[in-house]
Tab-separated table of C-alpha atoms in Angstrom:
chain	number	residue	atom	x	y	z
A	158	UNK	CA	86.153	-22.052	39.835
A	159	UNK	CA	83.043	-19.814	39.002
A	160	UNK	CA	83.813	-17.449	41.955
A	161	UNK	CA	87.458	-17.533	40.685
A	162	UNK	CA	86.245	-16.541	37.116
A	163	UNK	CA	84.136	-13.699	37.703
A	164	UNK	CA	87.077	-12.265	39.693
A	165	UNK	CA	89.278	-12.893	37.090
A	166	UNK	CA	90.424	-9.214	35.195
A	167	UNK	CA	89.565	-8.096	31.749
A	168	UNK	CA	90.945	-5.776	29.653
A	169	UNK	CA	88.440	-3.937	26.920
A	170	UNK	CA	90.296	-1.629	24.044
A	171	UNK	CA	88.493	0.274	21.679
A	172	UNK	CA	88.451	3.553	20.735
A	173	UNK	CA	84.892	3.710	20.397
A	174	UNK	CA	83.013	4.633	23.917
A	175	UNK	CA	80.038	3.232	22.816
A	176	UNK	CA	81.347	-0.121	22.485
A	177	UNK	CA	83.392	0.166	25.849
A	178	UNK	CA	79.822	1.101	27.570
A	179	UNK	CA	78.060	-1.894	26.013
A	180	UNK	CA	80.665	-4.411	27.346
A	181	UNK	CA	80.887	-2.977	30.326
A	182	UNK	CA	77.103	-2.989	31.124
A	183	UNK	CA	76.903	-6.936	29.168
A	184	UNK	CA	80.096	-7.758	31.564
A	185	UNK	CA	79.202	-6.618	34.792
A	186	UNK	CA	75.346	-7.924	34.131
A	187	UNK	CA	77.446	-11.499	33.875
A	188	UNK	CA	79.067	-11.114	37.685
A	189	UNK	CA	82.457	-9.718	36.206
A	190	UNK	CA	83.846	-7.106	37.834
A	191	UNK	CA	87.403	-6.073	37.142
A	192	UNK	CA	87.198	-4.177	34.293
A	193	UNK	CA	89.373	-1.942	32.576
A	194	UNK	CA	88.303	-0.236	29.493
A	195	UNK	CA	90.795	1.574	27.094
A	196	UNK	CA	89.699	3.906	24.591
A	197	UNK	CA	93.477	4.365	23.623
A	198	UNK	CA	94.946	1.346	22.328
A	199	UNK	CA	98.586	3.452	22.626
A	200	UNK	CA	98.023	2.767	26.649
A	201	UNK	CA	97.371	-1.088	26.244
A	202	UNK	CA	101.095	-2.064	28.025
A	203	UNK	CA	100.959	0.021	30.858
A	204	UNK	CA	97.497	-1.052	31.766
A	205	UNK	CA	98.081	-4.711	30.924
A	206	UNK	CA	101.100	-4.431	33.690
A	207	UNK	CA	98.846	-2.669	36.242
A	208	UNK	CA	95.793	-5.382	35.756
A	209	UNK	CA	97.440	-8.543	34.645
A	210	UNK	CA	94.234	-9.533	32.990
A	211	UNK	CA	92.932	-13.433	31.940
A	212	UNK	CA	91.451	-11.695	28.959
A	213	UNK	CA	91.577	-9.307	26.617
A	214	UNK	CA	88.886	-7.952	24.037
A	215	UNK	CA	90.296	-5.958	20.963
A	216	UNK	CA	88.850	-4.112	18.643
A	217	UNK	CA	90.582	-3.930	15.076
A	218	UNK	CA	90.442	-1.099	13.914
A	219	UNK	CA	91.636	2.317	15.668
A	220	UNK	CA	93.647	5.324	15.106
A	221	UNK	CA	97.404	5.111	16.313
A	222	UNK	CA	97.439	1.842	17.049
A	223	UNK	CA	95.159	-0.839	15.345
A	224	UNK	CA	94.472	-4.631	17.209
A	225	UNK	CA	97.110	-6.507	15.102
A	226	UNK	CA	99.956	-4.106	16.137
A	227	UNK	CA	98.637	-4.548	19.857
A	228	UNK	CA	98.796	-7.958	19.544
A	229	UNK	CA	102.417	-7.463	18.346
A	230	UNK	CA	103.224	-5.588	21.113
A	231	UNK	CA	102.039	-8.208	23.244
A	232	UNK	CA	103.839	-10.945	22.221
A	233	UNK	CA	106.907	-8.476	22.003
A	234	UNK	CA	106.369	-8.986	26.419
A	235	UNK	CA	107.240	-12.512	26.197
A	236	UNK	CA	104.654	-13.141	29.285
A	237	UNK	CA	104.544	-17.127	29.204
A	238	UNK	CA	100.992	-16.136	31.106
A	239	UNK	CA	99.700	-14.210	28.065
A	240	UNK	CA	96.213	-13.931	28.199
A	241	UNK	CA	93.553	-14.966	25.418
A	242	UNK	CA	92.575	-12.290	22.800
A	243	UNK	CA	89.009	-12.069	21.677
A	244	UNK	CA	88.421	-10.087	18.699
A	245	UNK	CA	85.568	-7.818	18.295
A	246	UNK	CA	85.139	-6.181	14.779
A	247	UNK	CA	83.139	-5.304	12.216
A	248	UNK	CA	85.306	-6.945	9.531
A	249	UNK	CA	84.258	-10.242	8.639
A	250	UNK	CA	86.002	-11.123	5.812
A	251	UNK	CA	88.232	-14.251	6.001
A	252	UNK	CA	91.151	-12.358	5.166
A	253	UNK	CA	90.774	-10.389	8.507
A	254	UNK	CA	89.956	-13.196	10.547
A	255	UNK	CA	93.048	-15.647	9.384
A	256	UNK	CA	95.344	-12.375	10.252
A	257	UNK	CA	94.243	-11.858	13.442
A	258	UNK	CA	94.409	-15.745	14.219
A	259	UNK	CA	97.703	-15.631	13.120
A	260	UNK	CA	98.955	-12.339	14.915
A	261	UNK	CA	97.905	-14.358	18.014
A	262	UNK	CA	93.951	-13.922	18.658
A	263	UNK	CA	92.014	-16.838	20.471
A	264	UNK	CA	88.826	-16.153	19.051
A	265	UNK	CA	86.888	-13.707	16.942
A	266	UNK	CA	83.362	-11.772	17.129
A	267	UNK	CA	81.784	-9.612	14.877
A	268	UNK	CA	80.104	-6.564	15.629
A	269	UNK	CA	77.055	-6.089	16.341
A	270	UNK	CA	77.455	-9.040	18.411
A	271	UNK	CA	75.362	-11.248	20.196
A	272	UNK	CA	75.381	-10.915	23.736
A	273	UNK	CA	74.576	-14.817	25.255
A	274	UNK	CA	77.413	-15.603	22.119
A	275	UNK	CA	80.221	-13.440	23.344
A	276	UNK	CA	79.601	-14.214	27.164
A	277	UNK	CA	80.186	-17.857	26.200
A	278	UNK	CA	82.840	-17.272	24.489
A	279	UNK	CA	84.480	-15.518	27.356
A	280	UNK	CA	83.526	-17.422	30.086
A	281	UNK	CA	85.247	-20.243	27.768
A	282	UNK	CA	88.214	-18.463	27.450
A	283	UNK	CA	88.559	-17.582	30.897
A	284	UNK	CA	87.860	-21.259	32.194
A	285	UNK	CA	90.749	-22.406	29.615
A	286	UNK	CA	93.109	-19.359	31.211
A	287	UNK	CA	92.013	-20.056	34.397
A	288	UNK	CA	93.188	-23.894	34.302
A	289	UNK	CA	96.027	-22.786	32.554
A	290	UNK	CA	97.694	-20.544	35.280
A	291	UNK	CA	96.893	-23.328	37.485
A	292	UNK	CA	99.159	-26.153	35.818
A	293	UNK	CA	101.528	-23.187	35.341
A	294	UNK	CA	101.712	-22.559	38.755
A	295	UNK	CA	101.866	-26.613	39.782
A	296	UNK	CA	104.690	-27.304	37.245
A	297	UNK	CA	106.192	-24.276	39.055
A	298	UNK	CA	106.019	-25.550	42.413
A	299	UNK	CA	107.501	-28.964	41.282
A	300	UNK	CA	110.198	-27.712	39.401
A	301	UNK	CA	111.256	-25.784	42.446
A	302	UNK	CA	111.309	-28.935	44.831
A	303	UNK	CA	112.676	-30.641	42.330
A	304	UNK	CA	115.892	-28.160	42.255
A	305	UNK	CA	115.873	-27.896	45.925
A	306	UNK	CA	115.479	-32.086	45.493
A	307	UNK	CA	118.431	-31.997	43.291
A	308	UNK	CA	120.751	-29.205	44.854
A	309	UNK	CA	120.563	-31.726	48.189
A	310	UNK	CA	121.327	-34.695	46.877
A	311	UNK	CA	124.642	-32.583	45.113
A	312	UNK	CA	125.079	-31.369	48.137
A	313	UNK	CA	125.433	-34.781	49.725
A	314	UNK	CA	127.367	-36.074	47.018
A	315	UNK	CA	129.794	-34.107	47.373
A	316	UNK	CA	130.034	-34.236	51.188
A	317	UNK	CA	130.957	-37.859	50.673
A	318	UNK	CA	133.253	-37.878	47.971
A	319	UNK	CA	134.967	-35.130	50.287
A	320	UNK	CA	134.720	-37.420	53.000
A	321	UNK	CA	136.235	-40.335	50.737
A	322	UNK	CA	139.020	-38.388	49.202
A	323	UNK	CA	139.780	-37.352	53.175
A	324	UNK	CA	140.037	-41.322	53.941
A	325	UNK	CA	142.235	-41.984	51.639
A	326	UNK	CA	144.777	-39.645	52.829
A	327	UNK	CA	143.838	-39.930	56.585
A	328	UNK	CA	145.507	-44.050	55.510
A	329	UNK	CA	148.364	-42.255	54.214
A	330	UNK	CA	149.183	-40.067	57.077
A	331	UNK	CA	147.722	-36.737	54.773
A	332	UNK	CA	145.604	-34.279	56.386
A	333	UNK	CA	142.404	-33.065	55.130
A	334	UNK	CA	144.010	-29.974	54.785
A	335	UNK	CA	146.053	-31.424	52.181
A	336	UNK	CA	143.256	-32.441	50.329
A	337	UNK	CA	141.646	-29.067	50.364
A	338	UNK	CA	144.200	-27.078	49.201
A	339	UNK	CA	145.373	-29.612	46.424
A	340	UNK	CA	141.991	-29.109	44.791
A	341	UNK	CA	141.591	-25.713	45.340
A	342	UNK	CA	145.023	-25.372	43.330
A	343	UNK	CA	143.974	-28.414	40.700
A	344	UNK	CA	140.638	-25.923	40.005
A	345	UNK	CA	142.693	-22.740	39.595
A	346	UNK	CA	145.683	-24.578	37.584
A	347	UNK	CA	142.144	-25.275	35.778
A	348	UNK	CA	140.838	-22.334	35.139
A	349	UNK	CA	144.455	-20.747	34.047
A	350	UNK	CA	144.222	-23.054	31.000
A	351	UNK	CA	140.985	-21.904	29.585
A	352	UNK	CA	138.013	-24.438	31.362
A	353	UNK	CA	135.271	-23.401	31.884
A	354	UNK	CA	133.939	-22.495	35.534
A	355	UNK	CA	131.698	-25.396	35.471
A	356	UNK	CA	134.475	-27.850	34.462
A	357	UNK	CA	136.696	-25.777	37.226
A	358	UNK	CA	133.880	-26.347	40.020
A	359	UNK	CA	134.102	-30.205	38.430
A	360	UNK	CA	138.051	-30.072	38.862
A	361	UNK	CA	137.113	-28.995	42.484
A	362	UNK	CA	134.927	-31.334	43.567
A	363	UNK	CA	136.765	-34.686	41.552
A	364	UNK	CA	140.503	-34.060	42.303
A	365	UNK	CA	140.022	-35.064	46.251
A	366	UNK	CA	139.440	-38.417	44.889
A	367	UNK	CA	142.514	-38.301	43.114
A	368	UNK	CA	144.260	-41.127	45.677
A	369	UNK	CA	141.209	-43.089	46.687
A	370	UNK	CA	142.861	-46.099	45.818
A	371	UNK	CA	145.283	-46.513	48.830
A	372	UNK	CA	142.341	-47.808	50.608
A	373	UNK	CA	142.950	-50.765	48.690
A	374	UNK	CA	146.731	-50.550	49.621
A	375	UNK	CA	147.660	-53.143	52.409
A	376	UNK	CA	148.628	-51.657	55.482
A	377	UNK	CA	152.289	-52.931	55.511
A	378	UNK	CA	152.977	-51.131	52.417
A	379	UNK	CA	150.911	-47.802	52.708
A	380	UNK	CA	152.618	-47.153	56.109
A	381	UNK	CA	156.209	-48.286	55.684
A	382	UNK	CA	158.962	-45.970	57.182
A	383	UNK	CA	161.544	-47.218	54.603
A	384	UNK	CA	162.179	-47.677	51.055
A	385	UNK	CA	159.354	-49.953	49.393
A	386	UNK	CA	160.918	-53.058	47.618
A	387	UNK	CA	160.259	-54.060	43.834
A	388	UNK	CA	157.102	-56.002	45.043
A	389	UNK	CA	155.743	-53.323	47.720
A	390	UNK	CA	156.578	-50.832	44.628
A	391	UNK	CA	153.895	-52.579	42.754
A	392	UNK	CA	151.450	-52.779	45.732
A	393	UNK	CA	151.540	-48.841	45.725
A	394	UNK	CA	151.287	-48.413	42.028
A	395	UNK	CA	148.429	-50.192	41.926
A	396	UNK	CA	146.443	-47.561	43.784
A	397	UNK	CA	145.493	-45.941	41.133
A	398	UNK	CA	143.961	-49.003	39.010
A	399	UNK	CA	141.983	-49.281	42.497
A	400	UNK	CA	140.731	-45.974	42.309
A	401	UNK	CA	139.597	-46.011	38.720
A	402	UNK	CA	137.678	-50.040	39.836
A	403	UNK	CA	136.104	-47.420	42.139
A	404	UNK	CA	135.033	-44.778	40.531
A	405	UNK	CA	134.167	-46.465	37.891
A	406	UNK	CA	130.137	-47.777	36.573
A	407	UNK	CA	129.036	-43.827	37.373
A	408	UNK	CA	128.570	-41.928	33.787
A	409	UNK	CA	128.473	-38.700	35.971
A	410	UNK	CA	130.414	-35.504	34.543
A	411	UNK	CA	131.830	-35.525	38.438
A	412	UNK	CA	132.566	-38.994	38.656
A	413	UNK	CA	134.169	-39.458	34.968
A	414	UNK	CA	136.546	-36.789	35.626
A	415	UNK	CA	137.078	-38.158	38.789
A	416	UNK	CA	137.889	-41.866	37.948
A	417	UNK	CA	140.485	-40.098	34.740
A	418	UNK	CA	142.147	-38.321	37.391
A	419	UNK	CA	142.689	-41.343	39.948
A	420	UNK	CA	144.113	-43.250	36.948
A	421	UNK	CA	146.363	-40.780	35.148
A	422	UNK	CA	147.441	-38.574	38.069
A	423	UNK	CA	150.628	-41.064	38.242
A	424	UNK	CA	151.868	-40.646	34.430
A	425	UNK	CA	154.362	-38.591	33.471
A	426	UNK	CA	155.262	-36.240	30.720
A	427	UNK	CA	158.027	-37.856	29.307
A	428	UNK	CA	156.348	-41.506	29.751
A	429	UNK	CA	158.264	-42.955	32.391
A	430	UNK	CA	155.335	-42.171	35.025
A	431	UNK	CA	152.334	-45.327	35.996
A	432	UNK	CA	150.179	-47.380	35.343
A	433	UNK	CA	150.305	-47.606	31.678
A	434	UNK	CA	153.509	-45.043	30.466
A	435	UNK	CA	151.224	-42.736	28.905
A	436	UNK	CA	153.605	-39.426	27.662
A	437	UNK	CA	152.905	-35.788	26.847
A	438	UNK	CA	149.216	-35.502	25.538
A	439	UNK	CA	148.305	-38.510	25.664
A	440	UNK	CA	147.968	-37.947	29.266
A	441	UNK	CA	144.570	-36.254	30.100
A	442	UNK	CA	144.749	-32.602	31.038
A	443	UNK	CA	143.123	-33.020	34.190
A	444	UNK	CA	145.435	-35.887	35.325
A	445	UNK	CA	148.726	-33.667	34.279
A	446	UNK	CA	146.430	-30.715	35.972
A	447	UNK	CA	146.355	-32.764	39.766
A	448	UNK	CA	149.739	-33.861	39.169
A	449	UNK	CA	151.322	-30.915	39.784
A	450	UNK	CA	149.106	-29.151	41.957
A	451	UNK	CA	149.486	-32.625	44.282
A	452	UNK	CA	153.226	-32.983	44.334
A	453	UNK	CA	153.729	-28.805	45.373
A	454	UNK	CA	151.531	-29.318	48.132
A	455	UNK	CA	153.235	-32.748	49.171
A	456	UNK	CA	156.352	-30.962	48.583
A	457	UNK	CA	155.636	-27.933	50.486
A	458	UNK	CA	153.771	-30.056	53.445
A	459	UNK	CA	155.381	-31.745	56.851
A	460	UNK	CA	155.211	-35.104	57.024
A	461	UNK	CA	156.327	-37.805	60.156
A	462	UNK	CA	159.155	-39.061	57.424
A	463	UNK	CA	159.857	-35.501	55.714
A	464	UNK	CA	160.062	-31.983	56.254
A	465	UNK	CA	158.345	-29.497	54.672
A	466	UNK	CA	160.229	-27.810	51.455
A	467	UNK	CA	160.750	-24.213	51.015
A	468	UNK	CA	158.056	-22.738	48.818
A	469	UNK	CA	160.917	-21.464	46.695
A	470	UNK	CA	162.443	-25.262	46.735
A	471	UNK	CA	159.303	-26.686	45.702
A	472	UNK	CA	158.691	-23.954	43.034
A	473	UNK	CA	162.868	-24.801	41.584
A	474	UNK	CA	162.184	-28.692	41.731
A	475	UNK	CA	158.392	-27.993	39.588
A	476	UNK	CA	160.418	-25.411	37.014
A	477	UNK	CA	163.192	-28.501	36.875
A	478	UNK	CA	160.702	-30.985	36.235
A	479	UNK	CA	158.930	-29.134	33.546
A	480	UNK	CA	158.585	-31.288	30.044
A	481	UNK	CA	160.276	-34.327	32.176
A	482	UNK	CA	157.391	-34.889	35.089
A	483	UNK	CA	155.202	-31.982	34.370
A	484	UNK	CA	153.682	-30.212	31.326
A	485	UNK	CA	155.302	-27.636	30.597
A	486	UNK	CA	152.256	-25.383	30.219
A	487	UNK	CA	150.815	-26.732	33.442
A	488	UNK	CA	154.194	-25.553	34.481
A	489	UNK	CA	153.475	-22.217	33.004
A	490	UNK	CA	150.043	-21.464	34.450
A	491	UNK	CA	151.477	-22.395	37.899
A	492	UNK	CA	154.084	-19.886	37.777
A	493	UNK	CA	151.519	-17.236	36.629
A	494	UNK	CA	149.609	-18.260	39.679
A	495	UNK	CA	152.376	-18.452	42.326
A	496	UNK	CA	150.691	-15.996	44.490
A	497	UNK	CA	147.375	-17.147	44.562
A	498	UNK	CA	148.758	-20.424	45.291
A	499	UNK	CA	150.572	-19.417	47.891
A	500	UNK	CA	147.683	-17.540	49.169
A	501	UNK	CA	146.001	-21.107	49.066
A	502	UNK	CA	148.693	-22.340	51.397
A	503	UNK	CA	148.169	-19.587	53.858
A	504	UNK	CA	144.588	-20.099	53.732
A	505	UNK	CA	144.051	-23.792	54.438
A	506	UNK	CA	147.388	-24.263	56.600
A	507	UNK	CA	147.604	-26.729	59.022
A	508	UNK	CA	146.365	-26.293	62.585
């Protein structure tokens, strides 16, 4: 660390070449080096961001610019590496000294002063800057691995609730495709009533999971060519129970929005939708959100037991269903967007 000290810069400011000679010949006598002296404290910035020094020795008083506004200026740089400030003056009142602590000064000499003193005092200074940059510089480094650390594991997260969202579907005969461009539309729908581009990313990345319950769906039911009966009705409804069981236990922003939308995605505005009647507001915003966005896409999509609707079908049977199936301002915001969902469509269409 010595080696790394006596390399370390220093910046000297007084306006008095005297003094600047003295601590430059008491520096250098030391081992230190890397001087620069100012005899204009107006030039104190510009040579602070040419040196980045791990210490700085002011004098107090000097024309144009005295030590305390220096200081000022400074802290005005908001350098979370800002060196310490040693004060040399010939003030030693206590009035003088409590200022300068308190415009940000480490530590404070008075002039004529002694030369094994102020050496001390600065190789003290420096040792405490010195081990300073270094946990700086450590907590850096960590920090950064631990976003790196962090933006992986989202990044796998992600990949498998896209893979389980795919599943699902794959059971249903969907297509991934499906999937995509559902929540692609869910996160625009989003962001046409007001959320916030986080909460839209959110909408995004939770909506694929919307029907993650069929995996709990037997078989006999999920795949059925025909009409279901009362009791295979009530098989399928509860998919989305199943969905919320699994989503649940995870107090994640992802995985909360995630399990709402698997439960409520069902309900209906006017209350006649499943599992528990919900009607109008009562029904959260994202579930009435992937609602929509999931029945134009099912509309608008070929299936083994359906064909695919008209675009300007679908878009009749959503204006038709608006304040009976649909909320009417979900409605709204998806006419507004009617190109860019189309655009979706195009996009992500099937191979």
């Amino acid at each position: 660390m010595s080696t790394q000290i006596k390399s370390t810069p220093i910046l000297a400011i007084d306006d008095e070449q005297t003094n600047l000679k003295l601590l430059d010949k008491m520096l250098r006598a030391e081992g230190y080096t890397r001087l620069t002296l100012l005899d204009d404290p107006r030039r104190t910035i510009d040579a602070y961001r040419e040196t980045s020094p791990g210490l700085i020795l002011l004098d107090l008083n000097m024309p144009h610019l005295d030590g305390y506004a220096v200081m000022a200026q400074l802290r005005a740089l908001d350098d979370p590496m800002l060196p310490p400030v040693i004060v040399l003056t010939a003030q030693s009142a206590g009035e003088f000294l409590l200022r300068a602590f308190k415009s940000g000064a480490r530590d404070y000499v008075t002039k004529p002063f002694d030369r094994a003193e102020l050496m001390a005092r600065v190789r003290n200074l420096l040792e405490a800057h010195l081990a300073h940059r270094i946990t700086w510089a450590q907590n850096s480094v960590l920090e950064e691995l631990v976003r790196e650390r962090t933006a992986k594991l989202r990044k796998t997260r992600l990949q498998v609730v896209r893979r389980l969202g795919r599943a699902a579907e794959y059971r249903d005969n969907e297509t991934g495709n499906h999937i995509l461009r559902m929540s692609k539309i869910s996160a625009l729908l989003a962001a046409r009533l007001g959320w916030s581009p986080e909460d839209c990313e959110l909408m995004l990345h939770a909506s694929p999971m919307h029907d993650i319950g069929k995996i709990g769906v037997p078989d006999h039911v999920l795949l059925k060519p025909g009409k279901l009966d009362p009791a295979e009705w009530e098989l399928m409804q509860s998919h989305v129970s199943i969905g919320a069981d699994i989503l649940s236990d995870d107090d994640t922003d992802l995985m909360v929005l995630a399990r709402s939308i698997a439960l409520t995605h069902h309900e209906k505005w006017d209350g006649t939708g499943y599992p528990n009647g919900l009607a109008g507001e009562a029904i959260p915003q994202e579930g009435r959100i992937v609602a929509l966005a999931d029945v134009f896409d099912a509309l608008t999509s070929e299936r083994p037991y359906k064909r695919a609707w008209p675009v300007e079908e679908a878009v009749s049977h959503i204006r038709e269903q608006s304040g009976r199936h649909f909320d009417p301002a979900v409605v709204e915001a998806f006419l507004d967007a009617l190109p860019e969902i189309v655009e979706i469509r195009a996009r992500h269409s099937e191979p």
